[in-house]
Every structure is written in C-alpha cells, then in structure tokens.
Amino acid sequence: MSSILYSSSPSANIYPMSELFLRHRLQIVEELWESVLRQECGQKMVDLLRQLRDLCSPEGQATNDQASSAVELIEQLNINEAIRAARAFALYFQLINIIEQEYEQKQQLSRYSDSDSIDQENIPNIVYSTNQREDDLPVTKSWGGNPISHSWTDTTPATQKGTFAALFPLLFKLNVPPQQIQRLISQLDIRLVFTAHPTEIVRHTIRDKQRQVVNLLQQLDNVETRSGGYPWEAAEVKERLLEEIRLWWRTDELHQFKPTVLDEVDYALHYFQEVLFDGIPQLYKRLKYSLKQTFPWLEPPSKNFCSFGSWVGSDRDGNPSVTPEVTWKTACYQRKMVLERYIQSVKQLIELLSVSMHWSDVLPDLLESLELDQSILSDVYDALALRYRQEPYRLKLAYVLRRLENTRDRNLALYNRETPSNEDSPMYRSGAEFLAELRLIQRNLTETGLSCGELDHLICQVEIFDFNLTQLDIRQESSRHSDALNEILEYLQILPQSYHELSEAQRVAWLTGELQTRRPLIPAELPFSEKTNDVIETFRVVRSLQQEFGINICQTYIISMCREVSDVLEVLLLAKEARLFDPAIAVGTIRVVPLFETVEDLQRSRSVMRQLFELPLYRAFLAGGYEATNPENTSSHTTLNPNLQEVMLGYSDSNKDSGFLSSNWEIHKAQKSLQKIAEEYGLNLRIFHGRGGSVGRGGGPAYEAILAQPGHSINGRIKITEQGEVLASKYSLLDLALYHIETITSAVVQASLLKTGFDDIEPWNEIMEELAHASRQHYRALIYEQPDFIDFFHQVTPIEEISQLQISSRPARRPSGKKDLSSLRAIPWVFSWTQTRFLLPSWYGVGTALQEFLNEQPEEHLKLMRYFYVKWPFFKMVISKAEMTLAKVDIEMARHYVQELSNPEDKPRFEKVFEQIASEFYLTRDLVLKITGHQKLLDGDPILQRSVQLRNGTIVPLGFIQVSLLKRLRQYKNSTTPGIIHSRYSKGELLRGALLTINGIAAGMRNTG
C-alpha cells in the first residue's frame, strides 16, 4: 500500500527502529483512515489527498514551485470537495494525536520500570538553597566563570527525568540535608488552575469519539500482546475501530452554538470526572513510596499537596456572561459532582465491608456512633437494622449514605435557587464532617487488624477535593473597580471632586482612611448602573459562597491590568463592604492578588508591592489581623495562610506587548525582585504563572520552565493556569496526567532545593538586559510602528474568521469597539499567527537581538552564548522554546497566505512587511542553530522533531485549502457585482469550509492560542 505516511522515499522514514510499536500503530490508523475515506468519499478523494501530500518536500515544508501546483489542483475543487479534503486532513491529525498520546503514555509507564542509576561521577557540586538568601555564591566578576562543572538538570537519565523515583535519589547523592527536604515537602503547595480560555477548538462530542478510539486501541494492544489469542479477535477490534471512525466522520466538528459559561463548566469538570478524581490519589502514593525508598524517616506531605483551582464560571474579565448567579451555580455544580462520586463510593464500600461482629471485634466509639445515628436517622435503622444487625460497618455506611443523599438533594435546591425542603434533615455541612466519619471507620478497621484500600482511596479523595472539587478564583479588570467606586462616590457626594480626578496619592490616602472605618459605604439597595451593580454583587456572592461552602470555595480575587496600589486597595474596600474584610481587626477571608501583565506593569510591580507592604493596614491584613502582628501573640483570627502574598504574572499580554525574549526576561526579573521584597518584609510569596498553551503565551514543557525560574521565587509553592488544548493533551489519559503533575511537582522541589547560582551573576543579567532591550525594540518596530502592519495582519491571517468560531463564551476582543491590537486578546492574536505558519509572537526579535550582541565580538560572544545555553537554565529554556517554535514555522506557506489573501492594491506594501518578517526568521533560525550546535532544528529532541515533521507535511496541503476557501469567502463578501467565479457558493458554505480548515490546522499544530 502506498500510504501518505510511508512514502517510498528513504528520506521520508523518520522513525528509528526502536519505535516499532509507534510505527505499527500509525500504520494501522492510517489504513483505517484511508478505508473510511474510501467508503465515505470514494477512491478519487483518497488519490487527491495523496497527490496533495506528495507535493510537499521530504522535510514537510512548502516549496517555491509547490504553491502553483497545489493552487491549480485545489482551485478545481468544488466547495464540497474542498470541505471533504479539509475534514479528511483534520481527522488524520486527530488520529495521529491519539496515537502519539497513547505512545507517550506507554513511555511514561516505562519510566517506572527503568532502574538505571544516576552516575555518581557526573553529579555536580550543587549549592542547595535554604530559606535564607545566600550571598556567597561561587561566581566570578567577569562574564561568569565556571561555578559548577556540569548542569545539574542533565545528571538524571532521560528516561527518569521528572519522576519522584529520580528526584529523591538525586537529592540524597547531592547531600541535601534531610531537614531541608522535610521542611520543603511539609509546605509543598502545587495549585493547577483550569481556565475556560478559548483555545480548545475540538467539540466535546468529538472528544468522546476520541476516547472511544483510545479504548479500542487499548483493547487491540491487549489482544495482540496476549499469548494464546485468536487472530479473529484483533480483526474484530479493527472492525469496531473502523465503525467508530466512520461515525466520527459523520459527526459535525464545528460547535453548533456559542457555549454558555455553564457549558464550559461542564467541559472542565469532564477531566475530573474521567481522570483526575480517581487518579490524583495515586500521585500521593507515588510520592510517598519514592520518598520512603530513599528517605524512610521523612514524613510525606499532606495528601492535598497538589490541589486544583478553576476560573471556569468565575473569571469575569471581559466576559459579561459570567454573572454572580453563574458563579453560584458553578459552585453548586462542582459540589454535585463530588457528592455523586462519594455516594457511588460509599455504596461500593457497603458491598465490600461485610465484616460481622461474630468474627471481628468492634470498638466502643463505633458502637456509640451507631447509637447516635439510630436516634437521628431512625427510618434508616428501621429499614436496615435486621439486614445489618451483625454488620456494623454496613449499617454505619448506610447512615453515611443517607446523609450524603440529603446533602445532594439540598445542593440541588440551592442550585435552582429554591428553598431546600429537607433543611432540617441530617446531612453534612462540610467535607470535614464526612471525613471524620470515614476516619472513624478506618480507625476501627485498623485497630482490629484490618485495612481497606477502597476506604483509604476515598479518604484521600475527600482530603484533596473536599465537597468543593476546586477553588474558584474571581478575576476582574482593574478599571471596573475604579469605575464602580467613582459612580458610588458621585451618587453619595462624599468627595468634593470625581474619584477619577484624584491623583494616585490622593486615591491611596482616601482608600486607606475609608478602609479603617466601620461605616458602610454601599447601601443595601443598589441604585447604580448595571456594571457597578455587577461589581458589588460579585463581592456579595463571594460572601454567600463562603457562608454556604466554607471559605476554601472562593478566597482569591485577581485584579487584571493591575498598575497601582489603589487598584489593590479598591478591591479590599469593596470586599470590606461585602463583609469579607473587617477593618476593626484587619482580618479578611479573601486574598487580593494583583496581576501584572504588560512589560511596564511588570517593571512597576516592585514599587507597587513595596508601597503596599509599607501600609500598616495591609501588613496587618496579610498577617491575619492586628493581633497577629504582635510578636507575643501567636494566635490568628484568619483562616487564610498568614503572611502569604500571591502575585500573578501574565505571559500573554507581556508577550504581545514586547515580544518573546523581552517578556520572558521581564517576568524572570520580576520574580527575583518580588521575592527579594517579600523576604525584606518577612513574607512568603506565591507566584501565579498565567501560562497559555502556546510558546507565545508562556507555554512549553512545564518541567523545564519551572527549573528555569529563579529558585528563591518558588520555595515549594507554585500556581499555574492550565488552559484550552493543554487540558486535552495533558489530562485526557490517566498516566499522562499523573506524569505531567509529577514532573511539575519534581521541578518545584528541585528548583527550591537546588540552584546553580547563575541567575545571580550580574554580568550575565546585564547581557540579558541588553538582549531583551534590543529584541523588544525590533519587535515593537514591526508590531506597533510599521504603518502597514495592522492591515497586513487583518488581511493575511484568518483573525476575522477565528472570531466566528463558537468556541468560547468570551468575546475575542476587549469591549473597546476598536479593531486594534490593544483591544485584541492575546489568544486570537497567537491563534492567527499559528494558522498561517508564521508563529511570529514566539520568536520575532530574538535573531536581531542575538546578532547585535554577536557583532560586538563575534567569536567570543558566540562562545558565551553557547556557554549560557549549556549552563544557564533560563537561557536554555528561552532558546529551546524558540527552537521548537521555529521548527513549526513554514515561511513559504506563510508567503502563500500573503500572496493570495492580500488585496491587489496592497500587495507591494505587504510584501515588504513579509520580507522583513522572513529576514528575521532566517536570522533567528541560523543563530539558534549556531548556539545549540544542531545541524537541524530539534536535533536535540528527536521525538519532538519526528512529531513536528510528521505533522508539517500534511498541514501544508491543508493550508493551501484554507487559503483557497478564505480567498473565495472574502471575494464573496467584498463583491458588489454578481458573476464572480465562486458566487454559486453561499457565504455560509464558504465560512463553514474555512472554519473546518482552522479546526484541522489547530489539530495538526497541536496548539492554538
């Protein structure tokens, strides 16, 4: 068979012999894919797809002479044929993604059976960190010197990197004091926050189809590897795969309607339902077991060392659909899911714990508990006392089950905003009450010589997820708070002038004074505008949530576009009005988190936080109240972690604002300075990383990214957003999800306990400052100063079509009404450049910055850049991310978008813009190769290189199809006279075809925004 994947050209075989399993699976899936297309579309379509694919170069890139042949072929297709071709390629990519995910999962599982030891001779002289700053690092005053002979990140075998099994032996062999390890893991705090950011382009109906294919592939694995199996069994599974893929083919890929916020909540909970709820307790077991193997005398962390947050249903920044009522329903919806899972588990335990009093002792505390339950739940006793009269655990669990069911029924009424009819029925008011009952049963089993793994598993789930599943973070843009206060104060006529007219110093002075009064500012009835009322009601619903669910459900309020001290104090004042902060004792149940996004805001973050920490009221608030600031008083009224300041750093807008290199450096510097300031005031700092899925929005391998952070900025705590397609790629399969979180945890421990000291070498920092400045200047010269760039962007990318994808409840632009870059959100910005194969936000400006530095002293500075790449984790991370993105760029395909989609009168000026971009691409690519020492991009990561090359070849013809459909669509829209060649197609048909190509390319690139 002449397949698209397995060309007869020797150069097309990009798989080493060690990956026979992967090759075998890819071949099976491709045969099934072709068979489906043959049945659904005919042999002619299969031949067309092969012909389009064969036009591509062996390296998977478009070529100069390819475009004309492809355009000629595609222009002959009618709209139905073009759509079918686009759908076929999209299906191909998603099948390939499934195979690679399954292969990656098998690779992760193999890591735990790999017993390779760490080579003692290659262990460097690491400086382990403490909770105190160390100023005597062994560095020189020149370019840098050689404080360690090897990079510690390279001492672990590749098959084990990131696992707990590799982490603790490494710490042992590096002689890290056990007390340091114990202190760190005791305070270990990993927070993964799911968001509804619109980068998940695949319908969840299609995700269900994908899951079915995964299940069938796993069945095929079992059949093929099982000894004594019958040949017809494998054939039967393949036939079922064929049926499933045919059903998939006949399912619409496009979202039929714009999802509501509660739809997005359901999408996010899907990953908990299918993977995380049952899987996360295994993460604790892995850590506990690995720790015991190396440090048996150390205590493991708490079971909820890794917890989850969510913005879905609570992030209202730019999304008017997220109302206080939606946030309330979201919390109830989350509780509904966990309660249903707990009910299911308790029913299983009733079946399992059939222990009889005839054959096992029962301790008095359980019997006393049963007597109390009997008096409260007499109907349960009457119904089951005879059946379970000698089976105390079953009877006890029957009482537990009834309480859970009553809790669930009450929660349903609250979701519907009805008065619960069973308010007086016995139920659990918190997960802690439920947990106490489970521990009572566990203690009785243990003390009578028994154990129950299912019960232990359930207890672990309750400790991790409680009754809330995730913590909801509120996020709102800073101007919404100042606008609301301005309207309130004008209505009450408190100030002699408008609040907006006050200077920053005047605002801070007034806010500080107002925060210390007990007098209410906002009336109970709200006579204000809808926007102001929404802000006030948001704080009130947080108060209601905390009263109903406990403060853990919602205790973080994030201020996007935070620029000044007043932005933080405004939120604290509004929280005070909702009784979330008591000014008399300076105790609050809400944590105010500034989000610094643009480069200017990142640079300003140091002074903003220092000014906040200087305010006695704010310092008392962080400490847990005025009493807590008294050294002789060890008590605290607050239930928040005392003396912990959380700060969020935004990767997306800083990148859009100043480019990839400058953004990463400013974030790196901000972390160092914020940690230093926090230490000066005796505070703990938790950095919240607002990472996206793409490199242009802070994405990339999390393990390497965390290791590249300044060690002092972590200290066992990290919070990270998980967005869009990252959820699908990292959390769809159990073992992939566990490995992903395990690598994050391992990296946090490593970065906290081990450090190279390179971040503190001042001459190196000066060089990076120079590179970042040059990169930013070149980036902004194109994006913000090139007069033709905005028109170029809107014409040659599918930005307008992307905005019509029904993939998010949030608009693509901020509500300014302008079609400029400032109003455009970072996600569609990156999404558009990814579709056209420019991927410009992830590399532009890097080449020019490097070249200017090399021009000063070519040989010496090139050696220095290579030294940075080997030794400095931050620099290596930046170059590696750029290299990965450059490998996905296809500059000739990008040229085709410019040539075909530019208006004729605009082509001369747009070609100049393109040549400027292309020149920077070639310069950046060549310099990255020089620094890394690679012959080709990604030579250092052959698995990723193979994956990118495999996709590139098939994205090329899909890109040609997209350009053709976009061109026809825009001709239709711009035509004022009838009779143009493609007028027989409706606008809806053309738009649908274009959107399908967007789906396909997104699947092929494996990321969107």
Short mmCIF file of N, CA, C and O in Angstrom, two decimals, residues 789-867:
data_model
loop_
_atom_site.label_atom_id
_atom_site.label_comp_id
_atom_site.label_asym_id
_atom_site.label_seq_id
_atom_site.Cartn_x
_atom_site.Cartn_y
_atom_site.Cartn_z
N PHE A 789 1.40 47.33 9.21
CA PHE A 789 1.32 46.03 9.87
C PHE A 789 -0.11 45.63 10.24
O PHE A 789 -0.49 44.47 10.07
N ILE A 790 -0.91 46.55 10.76
CA ILE A 790 -2.27 46.21 11.18
C ILE A 790 -3.08 45.70 9.99
O ILE A 790 -3.78 44.68 10.07
N ASP A 791 -2.99 46.41 8.88
CA ASP A 791 -3.70 45.96 7.67
C ASP A 791 -3.17 44.60 7.23
O ASP A 791 -3.95 43.73 6.82
N PHE A 792 -1.87 44.43 7.28
CA PHE A 792 -1.24 43.15 6.91
C PHE A 792 -1.82 42.02 7.77
O PHE A 792 -2.24 40.98 7.25
N PHE A 793 -1.86 42.24 9.07
CA PHE A 793 -2.34 41.20 9.98
C PHE A 793 -3.79 40.81 9.67
O PHE A 793 -4.14 39.63 9.63
N HIS A 794 -4.64 41.80 9.45
CA HIS A 794 -6.06 41.50 9.23
C HIS A 794 -6.32 40.86 7.88
O HIS A 794 -7.28 40.09 7.74
N GLN A 795 -5.47 41.13 6.91
CA GLN A 795 -5.71 40.54 5.58
C GLN A 795 -5.09 39.16 5.42
O GLN A 795 -5.71 38.27 4.83
N VAL A 796 -3.89 38.95 5.93
CA VAL A 796 -3.19 37.70 5.60
C VAL A 796 -3.38 36.61 6.63
O VAL A 796 -2.92 35.49 6.45
N THR A 797 -4.06 36.92 7.74
CA THR A 797 -4.36 35.87 8.73
C THR A 797 -5.88 35.72 8.83
O THR A 797 -6.63 36.65 8.48
N PRO A 798 -6.35 34.59 9.32
CA PRO A 798 -7.81 34.38 9.46
C PRO A 798 -8.37 34.92 10.77
O PRO A 798 -9.23 34.28 11.39
N ILE A 799 -7.91 36.08 11.22
CA ILE A 799 -8.34 36.61 12.51
C ILE A 799 -9.84 36.84 12.55
O ILE A 799 -10.50 36.52 13.55
N GLU A 800 -10.41 37.37 11.47
CA GLU A 800 -11.85 37.64 11.49
C GLU A 800 -12.65 36.36 11.49
O GLU A 800 -13.70 36.25 12.13
N GLU A 801 -12.17 35.35 10.77
CA GLU A 801 -12.87 34.07 10.73
C GLU A 801 -12.76 33.34 12.07
O GLU A 801 -13.71 32.70 12.53
N ILE A 802 -11.59 33.45 12.71
CA ILE A 802 -11.40 32.81 14.01
C ILE A 802 -12.39 33.38 15.03
O ILE A 802 -12.92 32.65 15.87
N SER A 803 -12.66 34.67 14.93
CA SER A 803 -13.59 35.29 15.88
C SER A 803 -15.00 34.76 15.72
O SER A 803 -15.85 34.96 16.60
N GLN A 804 -15.28 34.06 14.62
CA GLN A 804 -16.61 33.49 14.39
C GLN A 804 -16.71 32.03 14.82
O GLN A 804 -17.78 31.43 14.70
N LEU A 805 -15.60 31.47 15.31
CA LEU A 805 -15.66 30.12 15.86
C LEU A 805 -16.46 30.14 17.17
O LEU A 805 -16.21 30.98 18.04
N GLN A 806 -17.38 29.21 17.31
CA GLN A 806 -18.22 29.17 18.52
C GLN A 806 -17.52 28.34 19.59
O GLN A 806 -17.98 27.27 19.98
N ILE A 807 -16.37 28.84 20.08
CA ILE A 807 -15.58 28.03 21.00
C ILE A 807 -15.48 28.63 22.39
O ILE A 807 -14.85 28.05 23.26
N SER A 808 -16.08 29.80 22.60
CA SER A 808 -15.94 30.41 23.92
C SER A 808 -17.10 31.32 24.21
O SER A 808 -17.68 31.92 23.30
N SER A 809 -17.43 31.45 25.49
CA SER A 809 -18.45 32.41 25.89
C SER A 809 -17.88 33.81 25.96
O SER A 809 -18.62 34.78 26.11
N ARG A 810 -16.56 33.94 25.84
CA ARG A 810 -15.91 35.24 25.98
C ARG A 810 -15.60 35.83 24.61
O ARG A 810 -15.13 35.12 23.72
N PRO A 811 -15.84 37.13 24.39
CA PRO A 811 -15.51 37.76 23.11
C PRO A 811 -14.01 37.74 22.83
O PRO A 811 -13.19 37.68 23.74
N ALA A 812 -13.66 37.80 21.52
CA ALA A 812 -12.25 37.77 21.13
C ALA A 812 -11.55 39.09 21.45
O ALA A 812 -10.33 39.13 21.57
N ARG A 813 -12.33 40.16 21.56
CA ARG A 813 -11.74 41.47 21.84
C ARG A 813 -12.28 42.04 23.14
O ARG A 813 -13.38 41.72 23.58
N ARG A 814 -11.46 42.88 23.77
CA ARG A 814 -11.93 43.62 24.93
C ARG A 814 -12.97 44.64 24.46
O ARG A 814 -12.90 45.12 23.32
N PRO A 815 -13.87 45.02 25.32
CA PRO A 815 -15.02 45.83 24.89
C PRO A 815 -14.69 47.30 24.63
O PRO A 815 -15.25 48.20 25.24
N SER A 816 -13.78 47.58 23.69
CA SER A 816 -13.48 48.97 23.34
C SER A 816 -14.13 49.37 22.03
O SER A 816 -14.24 50.55 21.71
N GLY A 817 -14.56 48.34 21.26
CA GLY A 817 -15.18 48.62 19.98
C GLY A 817 -14.21 48.87 18.85
O GLY A 817 -14.60 49.04 17.70
N LYS A 818 -12.92 48.89 19.14
CA LYS A 818 -11.92 49.16 18.11
C LYS A 818 -11.29 47.86 17.63
O LYS A 818 -11.12 46.92 18.39
N LYS A 819 -10.91 47.83 16.35
CA LYS A 819 -10.22 46.68 15.80
C LYS A 819 -8.72 46.95 15.76
O LYS A 819 -8.09 46.95 14.70
N ASP A 820 -8.15 47.22 16.93
CA ASP A 820 -6.71 47.46 17.01
C ASP A 820 -6.09 46.38 17.88
O ASP A 820 -6.77 45.54 18.48
N LEU A 821 -4.76 46.39 17.97
CA LEU A 821 -4.07 45.35 18.72
C LEU A 821 -4.30 45.47 20.21
O LEU A 821 -4.30 44.47 20.92
N SER A 822 -4.50 46.68 20.70
CA SER A 822 -4.67 46.84 22.14
C SER A 822 -5.96 46.18 22.64
O SER A 822 -6.01 45.67 23.76
N SER A 823 -7.00 46.18 21.81
CA SER A 823 -8.26 45.56 22.22
C SER A 823 -8.30 44.07 21.95
O SER A 823 -9.11 43.34 22.54
N LEU A 824 -7.44 43.59 21.04
CA LEU A 824 -7.44 42.17 20.68
C LEU A 824 -6.81 41.36 21.80
O LEU A 824 -5.72 41.66 22.28
N ARG A 825 -7.49 40.29 22.20
CA ARG A 825 -6.95 39.44 23.25
C ARG A 825 -5.78 38.63 22.72
O ARG A 825 -5.66 38.38 21.52
N ALA A 826 -4.93 38.20 23.64
CA ALA A 826 -3.70 37.51 23.25
C ALA A 826 -3.97 36.17 22.58
O ALA A 826 -3.20 35.73 21.73
N ILE A 827 -5.07 35.52 22.95
CA ILE A 827 -5.32 34.18 22.41
C ILE A 827 -5.60 34.23 20.90
O ILE A 827 -4.92 33.54 20.13
N PRO A 828 -6.58 35.01 20.41
CA PRO A 828 -6.76 35.05 18.95
C PRO A 828 -5.55 35.63 18.22
O PRO A 828 -5.31 35.29 17.05
N TRP A 829 -4.79 36.48 18.90
CA TRP A 829 -3.55 37.03 18.31
C TRP A 829 -2.59 35.89 17.99
O TRP A 829 -2.10 35.75 16.86
N VAL A 830 -2.33 35.03 18.97
CA VAL A 830 -1.42 33.90 18.76
C VAL A 830 -2.04 32.87 17.82
O VAL A 830 -1.37 32.30 16.96
N PHE A 831 -3.34 32.63 17.99
CA PHE A 831 -4.08 31.66 17.17
C PHE A 831 -3.90 31.98 15.68
O PHE A 831 -3.63 31.09 14.85
N SER A 832 -4.05 33.25 15.33
CA SER A 832 -3.97 33.66 13.92
C SER A 832 -2.60 33.40 13.32
O SER A 832 -2.47 32.91 12.20
N TRP A 833 -1.55 33.73 14.07
CA TRP A 833 -0.19 33.52 13.56
C TRP A 833 0.15 32.03 13.48
O TRP A 833 0.96 31.62 12.63
N THR A 834 -0.46 31.23 14.33
CA THR A 834 -0.22 29.78 14.26
C THR A 834 -0.85 29.20 13.01
O THR A 834 -0.25 28.35 12.33
N GLN A 835 -2.05 29.64 12.68
CA GLN A 835 -2.75 29.11 11.50
C GLN A 835 -1.95 29.37 10.22
O GLN A 835 -1.88 28.51 9.33
N THR A 836 -1.35 30.53 10.12
CA THR A 836 -0.65 30.92 8.89
C THR A 836 0.80 30.45 8.85
O THR A 836 1.52 30.75 7.90
N ARG A 837 1.22 29.74 9.88
CA ARG A 837 2.56 29.16 9.99
C ARG A 837 3.66 30.20 10.20
O ARG A 837 4.85 29.88 10.10
N PHE A 838 3.29 31.44 10.52
CA PHE A 838 4.28 32.44 10.92
C PHE A 838 4.76 32.17 12.35
O PHE A 838 5.95 32.29 12.63
N LEU A 839 3.83 31.90 13.26
CA LEU A 839 4.09 31.76 14.70
C LEU A 839 4.93 32.91 15.23
O LEU A 839 5.81 32.75 16.09
N LEU A 840 4.68 34.07 14.71
CA LEU A 840 5.53 35.24 14.93
C LEU A 840 5.71 35.64 16.39
O LEU A 840 6.82 36.01 16.79
N PRO A 841 4.68 35.58 17.25
CA PRO A 841 4.87 36.04 18.63
C PRO A 841 5.89 35.23 19.42
O PRO A 841 6.35 35.69 20.48
N SER A 842 6.26 34.04 18.94
CA SER A 842 7.12 33.16 19.73
C SER A 842 8.60 33.27 19.40
O SER A 842 9.42 32.58 20.01
N TRP A 843 8.96 34.13 18.45
CA TRP A 843 10.38 34.21 18.10
C TRP A 843 10.81 35.57 17.55
O TRP A 843 12.01 35.89 17.54
N TYR A 844 9.88 36.39 17.09
CA TYR A 844 10.29 37.61 16.40
C TYR A 844 11.06 38.54 17.33
O TYR A 844 10.63 38.82 18.44
N GLY A 845 12.20 39.02 16.84
CA GLY A 845 13.07 39.91 17.60
C GLY A 845 14.24 39.22 18.25
O GLY A 845 15.23 39.87 18.61
N VAL A 846 14.15 37.90 18.40
CA VAL A 846 15.24 37.15 19.04
C VAL A 846 16.50 37.19 18.18
O VAL A 846 17.62 37.43 18.68
N GLY A 847 16.34 36.98 16.89
CA GLY A 847 17.51 36.93 16.00
C GLY A 847 18.26 38.24 15.95
O GLY A 847 19.50 38.27 16.06
N THR A 848 17.54 39.34 15.79
CA THR A 848 18.20 40.65 15.73
C THR A 848 18.95 40.96 17.03
O THR A 848 20.07 41.47 17.01
N ALA A 849 18.34 40.65 18.16
CA ALA A 849 18.99 40.89 19.44
C ALA A 849 20.29 40.09 19.55
O ALA A 849 21.33 40.62 19.98
N LEU A 850 20.23 38.82 19.19
CA LEU A 850 21.42 37.98 19.26
C LEU A 850 22.50 38.49 18.29
O LEU A 850 23.68 38.53 18.62
N GLN A 851 22.08 38.88 17.08
CA GLN A 851 23.05 39.32 16.08
C GLN A 851 23.76 40.60 16.51
O GLN A 851 24.98 40.75 16.32
N GLU A 852 23.02 41.53 17.09
CA GLU A 852 23.64 42.77 17.55
C GLU A 852 24.68 42.49 18.62
O GLU A 852 25.75 43.12 18.66
N PHE A 853 24.39 41.54 19.49
CA PHE A 853 25.35 41.19 20.53
C PHE A 853 26.57 40.49 19.93
O PHE A 853 27.72 40.77 20.30
N LEU A 854 26.34 39.61 18.97
CA LEU A 854 27.45 38.89 18.35
C LEU A 854 28.32 39.82 17.52
O LEU A 854 29.54 39.60 17.40
N ASN A 855 27.73 40.85 16.95
CA ASN A 855 28.50 41.79 16.12
C ASN A 855 29.59 42.49 16.92
O ASN A 855 30.60 42.93 16.36
N GLU A 856 29.39 42.63 18.23
CA GLU A 856 30.37 43.33 19.06
C GLU A 856 31.69 42.57 19.11
O GLU A 856 32.76 43.15 18.94
N GLN A 857 31.64 41.27 19.37
CA GLN A 857 32.83 40.41 19.39
C GLN A 857 32.38 39.02 18.92
O GLN A 857 32.03 38.17 19.74
N PRO A 858 32.37 38.79 17.62
CA PRO A 858 31.72 37.59 17.06
C PRO A 858 32.14 36.27 17.69
O PRO A 858 31.28 35.50 18.15
N GLU A 859 33.42 35.99 17.77
CA GLU A 859 33.85 34.68 18.26
C GLU A 859 33.62 34.54 19.76
O GLU A 859 33.08 33.53 20.25
N GLU A 860 34.04 35.55 20.53
CA GLU A 860 33.92 35.45 21.99
C GLU A 860 32.47 35.41 22.43
O GLU A 860 32.09 34.63 23.31
N HIS A 861 31.65 36.25 21.80
CA HIS A 861 30.25 36.30 22.23
C HIS A 861 29.48 35.06 21.79
O HIS A 861 28.53 34.65 22.49
N LEU A 862 29.85 34.44 20.67
CA LEU A 862 29.20 33.18 20.29
C LEU A 862 29.56 32.09 21.30
O LEU A 862 28.69 31.30 21.70
N LYS A 863 30.81 32.05 21.73
CA LYS A 863 31.20 31.08 22.76
C LYS A 863 30.41 31.32 24.05
O LYS A 863 29.98 30.38 24.72
N LEU A 864 30.21 32.59 24.37
CA LEU A 864 29.48 32.92 25.58
C LEU A 864 28.01 32.48 25.48
O LEU A 864 27.45 31.92 26.43
N MET A 865 27.40 32.71 24.30
CA MET A 865 26.01 32.28 24.11
C MET A 865 25.90 30.76 24.23
O MET A 865 24.94 30.24 24.81
N ARG A 866 26.86 30.06 23.68
CA ARG A 866 26.85 28.60 23.79
C ARG A 866 27.04 28.16 25.24
O ARG A 866 26.44 27.18 25.69
N TYR A 867 27.84 28.90 25.97
CA TYR A 867 28.07 28.59 27.39
C TYR A 867 26.78 28.83 28.18
O TYR A 867 26.40 28.03 29.04
#
